[in-house]
PDB file of C-alpha atoms in Angstrom:
ATOM      1  CA  PRO A  23     113.755 105.308  90.571  1.00  0.00           C
ATOM      2  CA  ARG A  24     115.656 103.812  87.641  1.00  0.00           C
ATOM      3  CA  PRO A  25     119.331 102.974  88.068  1.00  0.00           C
ATOM      4  CA  ASP A  26     121.883 104.316  85.606  1.00  0.00           C
ATOM      5  CA  ARG A  27     123.290 100.842  84.863  1.00  0.00           C
ATOM      6  CA  ASP A  28     121.880  97.363  84.413  1.00  0.00           C
ATOM      7  CA  PRO A  29     120.188  96.492  87.702  1.00  0.00           C
ATOM      8  CA  VAL A  30     120.383  93.248  89.610  1.00  0.00           C
ATOM      9  CA  GLY A  31     117.406  93.624  91.925  1.00  0.00           C
ATOM     10  CA  GLY A  32     115.792  95.785  94.536  1.00  0.00           C
ATOM     11  CA  ASP A  33     113.694  96.018  97.677  1.00  0.00           C
ATOM     12  CA  VAL A  34     111.068  98.512  98.804  1.00  0.00           C
ATOM     13  CA  GLU A  35     110.499  99.287 102.476  1.00  0.00           C
ATOM     14  CA  ALA A  36     107.691 101.579 103.648  1.00  0.00           C
ATOM     15  CA  ASP A  37     107.180 103.318 106.979  1.00  0.00           C
ATOM     16  CA  ALA A  38     104.010 105.156 107.987  1.00  0.00           C
ATOM     17  CA  GLY A  39     105.871 107.259 110.546  1.00  0.00           C
ATOM     18  CA  GLY A  40     103.573 109.183 112.877  1.00  0.00           C
ATOM     19  CA  THR A  41     100.437 108.613 110.803  1.00  0.00           C
ATOM     20  CA  PRO A  42      97.490 106.470 111.980  1.00  0.00           C
ATOM     21  CA  ILE A  43      98.158 104.126 109.044  1.00  0.00           C
ATOM     22  CA  THR A  44      99.886 100.802 109.676  1.00  0.00           C
ATOM     23  CA  VAL A  45     102.185  99.244 107.072  1.00  0.00           C
ATOM     24  CA  GLU A  46     101.461  95.505 107.011  1.00  0.00           C
ATOM     25  CA  THR A  47     104.229  94.557 104.530  1.00  0.00           C
ATOM     26  CA  ARG A  48     107.384  96.254 105.707  1.00  0.00           C
ATOM     27  CA  GLU A  49     109.708  95.122 102.902  1.00  0.00           C
ATOM     28  CA  ARG A  50     108.954  93.835  99.409  1.00  0.00           C
ATOM     29  CA  ALA A  51     111.293  92.637  96.652  1.00  0.00           C
ATOM     30  CA  ILE A  52     110.773  94.184  93.226  1.00  0.00           C
ATOM     31  CA  GLY A  53     113.141  91.993  91.235  1.00  0.00           C
ATOM     32  CA  PRO A  54     115.224  93.157  88.246  1.00  0.00           C
ATOM     33  CA  VAL A  55     114.519  96.672  86.990  1.00  0.00           C
ATOM     34  CA  THR A  56     115.666  98.276  83.740  1.00  0.00           C
ATOM     35  CA  ASP A  57     114.966 101.534  81.949  1.00  0.00           C
ATOM     36  CA  SER A  58     112.489  99.767  79.691  1.00  0.00           C
ATOM     37  CA  THR A  59     110.876  97.544  82.370  1.00  0.00           C
ATOM     38  CA  PRO A  60     110.352  99.410  85.651  1.00  0.00           C
ATOM     39  CA  GLY A  61     109.424  97.256  88.627  1.00  0.00           C
ATOM     40  CA  GLU A  62     106.411  97.375  90.912  1.00  0.00           C
ATOM     41  CA  ALA A  63     105.882  96.532  94.578  1.00  0.00           C
ATOM     42  CA  THR A  64     102.535  96.278  96.350  1.00  0.00           C
ATOM     43  CA  VAL A  65     102.484  97.492  99.943  1.00  0.00           C
ATOM     44  CA  ALA A  66      99.557  96.443 102.151  1.00  0.00           C
ATOM     45  CA  LEU A  67      98.220  99.137 104.472  1.00  0.00           C
ATOM     46  CA  SER A  68      95.813  98.969 107.403  1.00  0.00           C
ATOM     47  CA  VAL A  69      93.638 102.063 107.865  1.00  0.00           C
ATOM     48  CA  PRO A  70      91.640 102.513 111.106  1.00  0.00           C
ATOM     49  CA  ASP A  71      87.904 103.129 110.845  1.00  0.00           C
ATOM     50  CA  ASP A  72      88.095 106.451 112.714  1.00  0.00           C
ATOM     51  CA  ILE A  73      90.878 107.998 110.587  1.00  0.00           C
ATOM     52  CA  GLU A  74      90.264 111.505 109.311  1.00  0.00           C
ATOM     53  CA  PRO A  75      89.971 111.725 105.509  1.00  0.00           C
ATOM     54  CA  GLY A  76      92.939 113.452 103.918  1.00  0.00           C
ATOM     55  CA  THR A  77      96.432 112.954 102.545  1.00  0.00           C
ATOM     56  CA  TYR A  78      99.085 111.099 104.554  1.00  0.00           C
ATOM     57  CA  THR A  79     102.783 110.737 103.737  1.00  0.00           C
ATOM     58  CA  LEU A  80     104.679 107.455 103.864  1.00  0.00           C
ATOM     59  CA  ASP A  81     108.467 107.202 103.960  1.00  0.00           C
ATOM     60  CA  VAL A  82     109.587 104.760 101.267  1.00  0.00           C
ATOM     61  CA  ASP A  83     113.158 103.461 100.944  1.00  0.00           C
ATOM     62  CA  VAL A  84     114.141 101.802  97.667  1.00  0.00           C
ATOM     63  CA  THR A  85     117.370  99.803  97.775  1.00  0.00           C
ATOM     64  CA  TYR A  86     118.756  98.302  94.562  1.00  0.00           C
ATOM     65  CA  SER A  87     121.969  96.809  93.223  1.00  0.00           C
ATOM     66  CA  HIS A  88     123.375  97.409  89.740  1.00  0.00           C
ATOM     67  CA  THR A  89     126.442  96.476  87.723  1.00  0.00           C
ATOM     68  CA  TYR A  90     128.893  99.330  87.293  1.00  0.00           C
ATOM     69  CA  SER A  91     131.979  97.571  85.893  1.00  0.00           C
ATOM     70  CA  VAL A  92     133.184  94.310  84.366  1.00  0.00           C
ATOM     71  CA  LEU A  93     136.723  93.153  85.160  1.00  0.00           C
ATOM     72  CA  PRO A  94     138.682  92.205  83.157  1.00  0.00           C
ATOM     73  CA  SER A  95     137.190  93.112  79.809  1.00  0.00           C
ATOM     74  CA  GLY A  96     135.281  90.194  78.283  1.00  0.00           C
ATOM     75  CA  SER A  97     135.291  88.146  81.472  1.00  0.00           C
ATOM     76  CA  ASN A  98     132.380  87.173  83.672  1.00  0.00           C
ATOM     77  CA  ASN A  99     133.751  89.011  86.695  1.00  0.00           C
ATOM     78  CA  VAL A 100     131.508  91.951  87.621  1.00  0.00           C
ATOM     79  CA  ASN A 101     131.339  94.553  90.332  1.00  0.00           C
ATOM     80  CA  GLU A 102     128.013  95.578  91.798  1.00  0.00           C
ATOM     81  CA  ARG A 103     127.007  98.700  93.655  1.00  0.00           C
ATOM     82  CA  THR A 104     124.089  99.085  96.071  1.00  0.00           C
ATOM     83  CA  ARG A 105     122.133 102.310  96.350  1.00  0.00           C
ATOM     84  CA  THR A 106     119.251 103.459  98.529  1.00  0.00           C
ATOM     85  CA  VAL A 107     116.828 106.147  97.403  1.00  0.00           C
ATOM     86  CA  TYR A 108     114.516 107.842  99.890  1.00  0.00           C
ATOM     87  CA  GLU A 109     111.101 108.983  98.676  1.00  0.00           C
ATOM     88  CA  ASP A 110     107.910 110.422 100.149  1.00  0.00           C
ATOM     89  CA  VAL A 111     104.725 108.765  98.869  1.00  0.00           C
ATOM     90  CA  GLU A 112     101.352 110.367  99.473  1.00  0.00           C
ATOM     91  CA  VAL A 113      98.359 108.198 100.362  1.00  0.00           C
ATOM     92  CA  GLU A 114      94.883 109.698 100.064  1.00  0.00           C
ATOM     93  CA  VAL A 115      92.242 108.461 102.483  1.00  0.00           C
ATOM     94  CA  THR A 116      88.679 109.115 101.352  1.00  0.00           C
ATOM     95  CA  GLU A 117      85.459 108.808 103.299  1.00  0.00           C
ATOM     96  CA  ASP A 118      83.697 106.005 101.432  1.00  0.00           C
ATOM     97  CA  ALA A 119      80.207 104.701 101.967  1.00  0.00           C
ATOM     98  CA  ARG A 120      79.706 103.064 105.354  1.00  0.00           C
ATOM     99  CA  PHE A 121      76.667 101.258 106.645  1.00  0.00           C
ATOM    100  CA  ALA A 122      74.677 100.635 109.797  1.00  0.00           C
ATOM    101  CA  ILE A 123      71.627  98.534 110.601  1.00  0.00           C
ATOM    102  CA  VAL A 124      69.310 101.048 112.252  1.00  0.00           C
ATOM    103  CA  ASP A 125      66.406  98.646 112.794  1.00  0.00           C
ATOM    104  CA  ALA A 126      65.678  94.932 112.326  1.00  0.00           C
ATOM    105  CA  GLY A 127      62.958  92.500 113.234  1.00  0.00           C
ATOM    106  CA  THR A 128      61.119  89.366 112.167  1.00  0.00           C
ATOM    107  CA  ASP A 129      57.534  88.174 112.262  1.00  0.00           C
ATOM    108  CA  ALA A 130      58.661  84.531 112.396  1.00  0.00           C
ATOM    109  CA  GLN A 131      57.371  82.702 115.465  1.00  0.00           C
ATOM    110  CA  VAL A 132      59.077  79.848 117.305  1.00  0.00           C
ATOM    111  CA  GLY A 133      58.844  76.746 115.149  1.00  0.00           C
ATOM    112  CA  ASP A 134      57.659  78.704 112.130  1.00  0.00           C
ATOM    113  CA  SER A 135      58.965  80.825 109.263  1.00  0.00           C
ATOM    114  CA  GLY A 136      58.356  84.398 108.230  1.00  0.00           C
ATOM    115  CA  THR A 137      60.149  87.502 107.005  1.00  0.00           C
ATOM    116  CA  LEU A 138      63.136  89.262 108.506  1.00  0.00           C
ATOM    117  CA  GLU A 139      63.456  92.929 107.590  1.00  0.00           C
ATOM    118  CA  ALA A 140      66.492  95.139 108.190  1.00  0.00           C
ATOM    119  CA  GLU A 141      66.753  98.868 107.633  1.00  0.00           C
ATOM    120  CA  ILE A 142      70.190  99.778 106.284  1.00  0.00           C
ATOM    121  CA  GLU A 143      71.584 103.319 106.408  1.00  0.00           C
ATOM    122  CA  ASN A 144      74.512 104.703 104.406  1.00  0.00           C
ATOM    123  CA  THR A 145      76.385 106.572 107.134  1.00  0.00           C
ATOM    124  CA  GLY A 146      79.318 107.478 104.880  1.00  0.00           C
ATOM    125  CA  ALA A 147      79.958 110.357 102.497  1.00  0.00           C
ATOM    126  CA  GLU A 148      79.651 108.655  99.086  1.00  0.00           C
ATOM    127  CA  VAL A 149      76.913 106.905  97.165  1.00  0.00           C
ATOM    128  CA  ALA A 150      76.969 103.106  97.155  1.00  0.00           C
ATOM    129  CA  ARG A 151      75.784 101.133  94.130  1.00  0.00           C
ATOM    130  CA  GLU A 152      75.027  97.428  93.696  1.00  0.00           C
ATOM    131  CA  ALA A 153      75.172  96.951  97.461  1.00  0.00           C
ATOM    132  CA  ASP A 154      74.843  93.281  98.376  1.00  0.00           C
ATOM    133  CA  VAL A 155      73.794  93.045 102.025  1.00  0.00           C
ATOM    134  CA  THR A 156      74.616  89.663 103.590  1.00  0.00           C
ATOM    135  CA  LEU A 157      73.177  88.940 107.028  1.00  0.00           C
ATOM    136  CA  GLU A 158      74.421  85.980 109.063  1.00  0.00           C
ATOM    137  CA  SER A 159      72.893  84.479 112.177  1.00  0.00           C
ATOM    138  CA  ALA A 160      75.212  83.560 115.039  1.00  0.00           C
ATOM    139  CA  SER A 161      72.669  81.086 116.438  1.00  0.00           C
ATOM    140  CA  ALA A 162      71.158  77.870 115.115  1.00  0.00           C
ATOM    141  CA  GLY A 163      67.857  79.101 116.512  1.00  0.00           C
ATOM    142  CA  LEU A 164      67.487  81.678 113.726  1.00  0.00           C
ATOM    143  CA  SER A 165      68.087  80.689 110.120  1.00  0.00           C
ATOM    144  CA  PHE A 166      67.605  82.115 106.650  1.00  0.00           C
ATOM    145  CA  GLY A 167      65.962  80.609 103.576  1.00  0.00           C
ATOM    146  CA  ASP A 168      66.045  76.815 103.679  1.00  0.00           C
ATOM    147  CA  GLY A 169      67.865  76.550 106.992  1.00  0.00           C
ATOM    148  CA  GLU A 170      70.963  78.493 105.933  1.00  0.00           C
ATOM    149  CA  ALA A 171      73.048  80.571 108.336  1.00  0.00           C
ATOM    150  CA  SER A 172      73.130  83.576 105.965  1.00  0.00           C
ATOM    151  CA  ASP A 173      71.378  85.186 103.039  1.00  0.00           C
ATOM    152  CA  THR A 174      71.998  88.140 100.701  1.00  0.00           C
ATOM    153  CA  ALA A 175      69.776  90.910  99.370  1.00  0.00           C
ATOM    154  CA  ARG A 176      70.690  93.743  97.002  1.00  0.00           C
ATOM    155  CA  ILE A 177      70.171  97.496  97.220  1.00  0.00           C
ATOM    156  CA  ALA A 178      70.595  99.058  93.775  1.00  0.00           C
ATOM    157  CA  GLU A 179      71.776 102.441  95.070  1.00  0.00           C
ATOM    158  CA  LEU A 180      72.007 104.171  98.440  1.00  0.00           C
ATOM    159  CA  GLU A 181      72.906 107.837  98.818  1.00  0.00           C
ATOM    160  CA  PRO A 182      74.673 109.190 101.932  1.00  0.00           C
ATOM    161  CA  GLY A 183      72.182 109.566 104.761  1.00  0.00           C
ATOM    162  CA  GLU A 184      69.545 107.463 103.009  1.00  0.00           C
ATOM    163  CA  THR A 185      68.053 104.224 104.315  1.00  0.00           C
ATOM    164  CA  ALA A 186      66.644 101.180 102.541  1.00  0.00           C
ATOM    165  CA  THR A 187      64.857  98.110 103.833  1.00  0.00           C
ATOM    166  CA  VAL A 188      65.965  94.631 102.779  1.00  0.00           C
ATOM    167  CA  SER A 189      63.874  91.504 103.339  1.00  0.00           C
ATOM    168  CA  TYR A 190      64.881  87.879 103.908  1.00  0.00           C
ATOM    169  CA  ASP A 191      63.031  84.610 104.432  1.00  0.00           C
ATOM    170  CA  ALA A 192      63.721  83.544 108.005  1.00  0.00           C
ATOM    171  CA  ALA A 193      62.713  80.808 110.448  1.00  0.00           C
ATOM    172  CA  VAL A 194      62.960  80.251 114.186  1.00  0.00           C
ATOM    173  CA  ALA A 195      63.735  76.683 115.247  1.00  0.00           C
ATOM    174  CA  PRO A 196      61.259  74.741 117.437  1.00  0.00           C
ATOM    175  CA  ASP A 197      61.911  74.957 121.197  1.00  0.00           C
ATOM    176  CA  SER A 198      64.097  78.046 120.665  1.00  0.00           C
ATOM    177  CA  PRO A 199      63.805  80.612 123.465  1.00  0.00           C
ATOM    178  CA  VAL A 200      61.996  83.868 122.832  1.00  0.00           C
ATOM    179  CA  ARG A 201      64.877  86.328 122.831  1.00  0.00           C
ATOM    180  CA  GLU A 202      67.036  88.536 120.627  1.00  0.00           C
ATOM    181  CA  TYR A 203      69.298  86.713 118.182  1.00  0.00           C
ATOM    182  CA  ALA A 204      72.673  88.188 117.228  1.00  0.00           C
ATOM    183  CA  VAL A 205      73.018  88.916 113.521  1.00  0.00           C
ATOM    184  CA  THR A 206      76.098  90.283 111.766  1.00  0.00           C
ATOM    185  CA  GLY A 207      76.209  91.915 108.353  1.00  0.00           C
ATOM    186  CA  THR A 208      78.540  92.542 105.441  1.00  0.00           C
ATOM    187  CA  VAL A 209      77.937  94.929 102.557  1.00  0.00           C
ATOM    188  CA  GLN A 210      79.812  94.537  99.274  1.00  0.00           C
ATOM    189  CA  PHE A 211      79.260  97.561  97.054  1.00  0.00           C
ATOM    190  CA  ARG A 212      80.703  99.674  94.260  1.00  0.00           C
ATOM    191  CA  ASP A 213      81.902 103.213  94.908  1.00  0.00           C
ATOM    192  CA  PRO A 214      81.365 106.100  92.431  1.00  0.00           C
ATOM    193  CA  ASP A 215      84.477 104.956  90.502  1.00  0.00           C
ATOM    194  CA  GLY A 216      83.104 101.440  90.083  1.00  0.00           C
ATOM    195  CA  ILE A 217      85.600  99.928  92.525  1.00  0.00           C
ATOM    196  CA  GLN A 218      84.218  97.124  94.676  1.00  0.00           C
ATOM    197  CA  ARG A 219      84.521  97.704  98.406  1.00  0.00           C
ATOM    198  CA  THR A 220      83.406  95.908 101.558  1.00  0.00           C
ATOM    199  CA  ASP A 221      82.049  96.997 104.927  1.00  0.00           C
ATOM    200  CA  ASP A 222      81.920  94.084 107.367  1.00  0.00           C
ATOM    201  CA  THR A 223      81.170  95.988 110.576  1.00  0.00           C
ATOM    202  CA  LEU A 224      77.371  95.607 110.748  1.00  0.00           C
ATOM    203  CA  SER A 225      75.632  93.932 113.699  1.00  0.00           C
ATOM    204  CA  VAL A 226      72.171  93.961 115.275  1.00  0.00           C
ATOM    205  CA  GLY A 227      69.900  92.032 117.595  1.00  0.00           C
ATOM    206  CA  VAL A 228      66.784  90.513 116.014  1.00  0.00           C
ATOM    207  CA  ALA A 229      63.706  89.604 118.034  1.00  0.00           C
TER     208      ALA A 229
END
C-alpha cells in the first residue's frame, strides 16, 4: 500500500494462520515510503519437508504513519496519523528436487585408501542441474582425499526418479574398527529456473 500523504515509516507483520508454514520474522520495519519509492520487507518462512505442494495464504498487516497536516502554516509542528492495512499474500510451495543416498560403500581397507562410491537418487519432482554432492564423515576413522572430513563431486543433471553414482577418494585410518561409518550429505543444485537450492538431509552408513 502507498499512503496518500508523505509517509514517516512503516512495519510489516505476517501471520501464517492455520497453515503448516512458520513465520520466522514476525515484524519487519520498511522505513520511509513514498509514491515514487515504495518500500520492501523480507519475511523469512520455515516450510516443513512433508508439506503438500500448493498455494498457502498469509495474513499480512502493514502499519504506517504519515503526515496529514502542518500547524501553524510555515511552522515545523506536524500532525501524524497511523494506519493499518490488512492484506492476504499467497505463497506457492513447489515440489523441488530432493535427494537420497540409496547405496554407498568403499573398497578402502583399514590402514589403506581406496574409492568411496555413493548412488544418489532424485526423489523430488523437478530436474536438478549442476548438483554438487558433498559427503562428510562423522568419524576420524574414515576420511576423504588427503585426510579431509569431506569432499564434493558434481552431477551435471539428474531427472526425477533417476540415480547417479559419485566417486570420492577415501581412506580408513590404521587400527580403526571394521564397522559402518556414519556419513552425511548435502546437495547444492540449480532448479529449472536457475535458482540455487540446497538439500542437506542426506545420510548413510558406509562399510
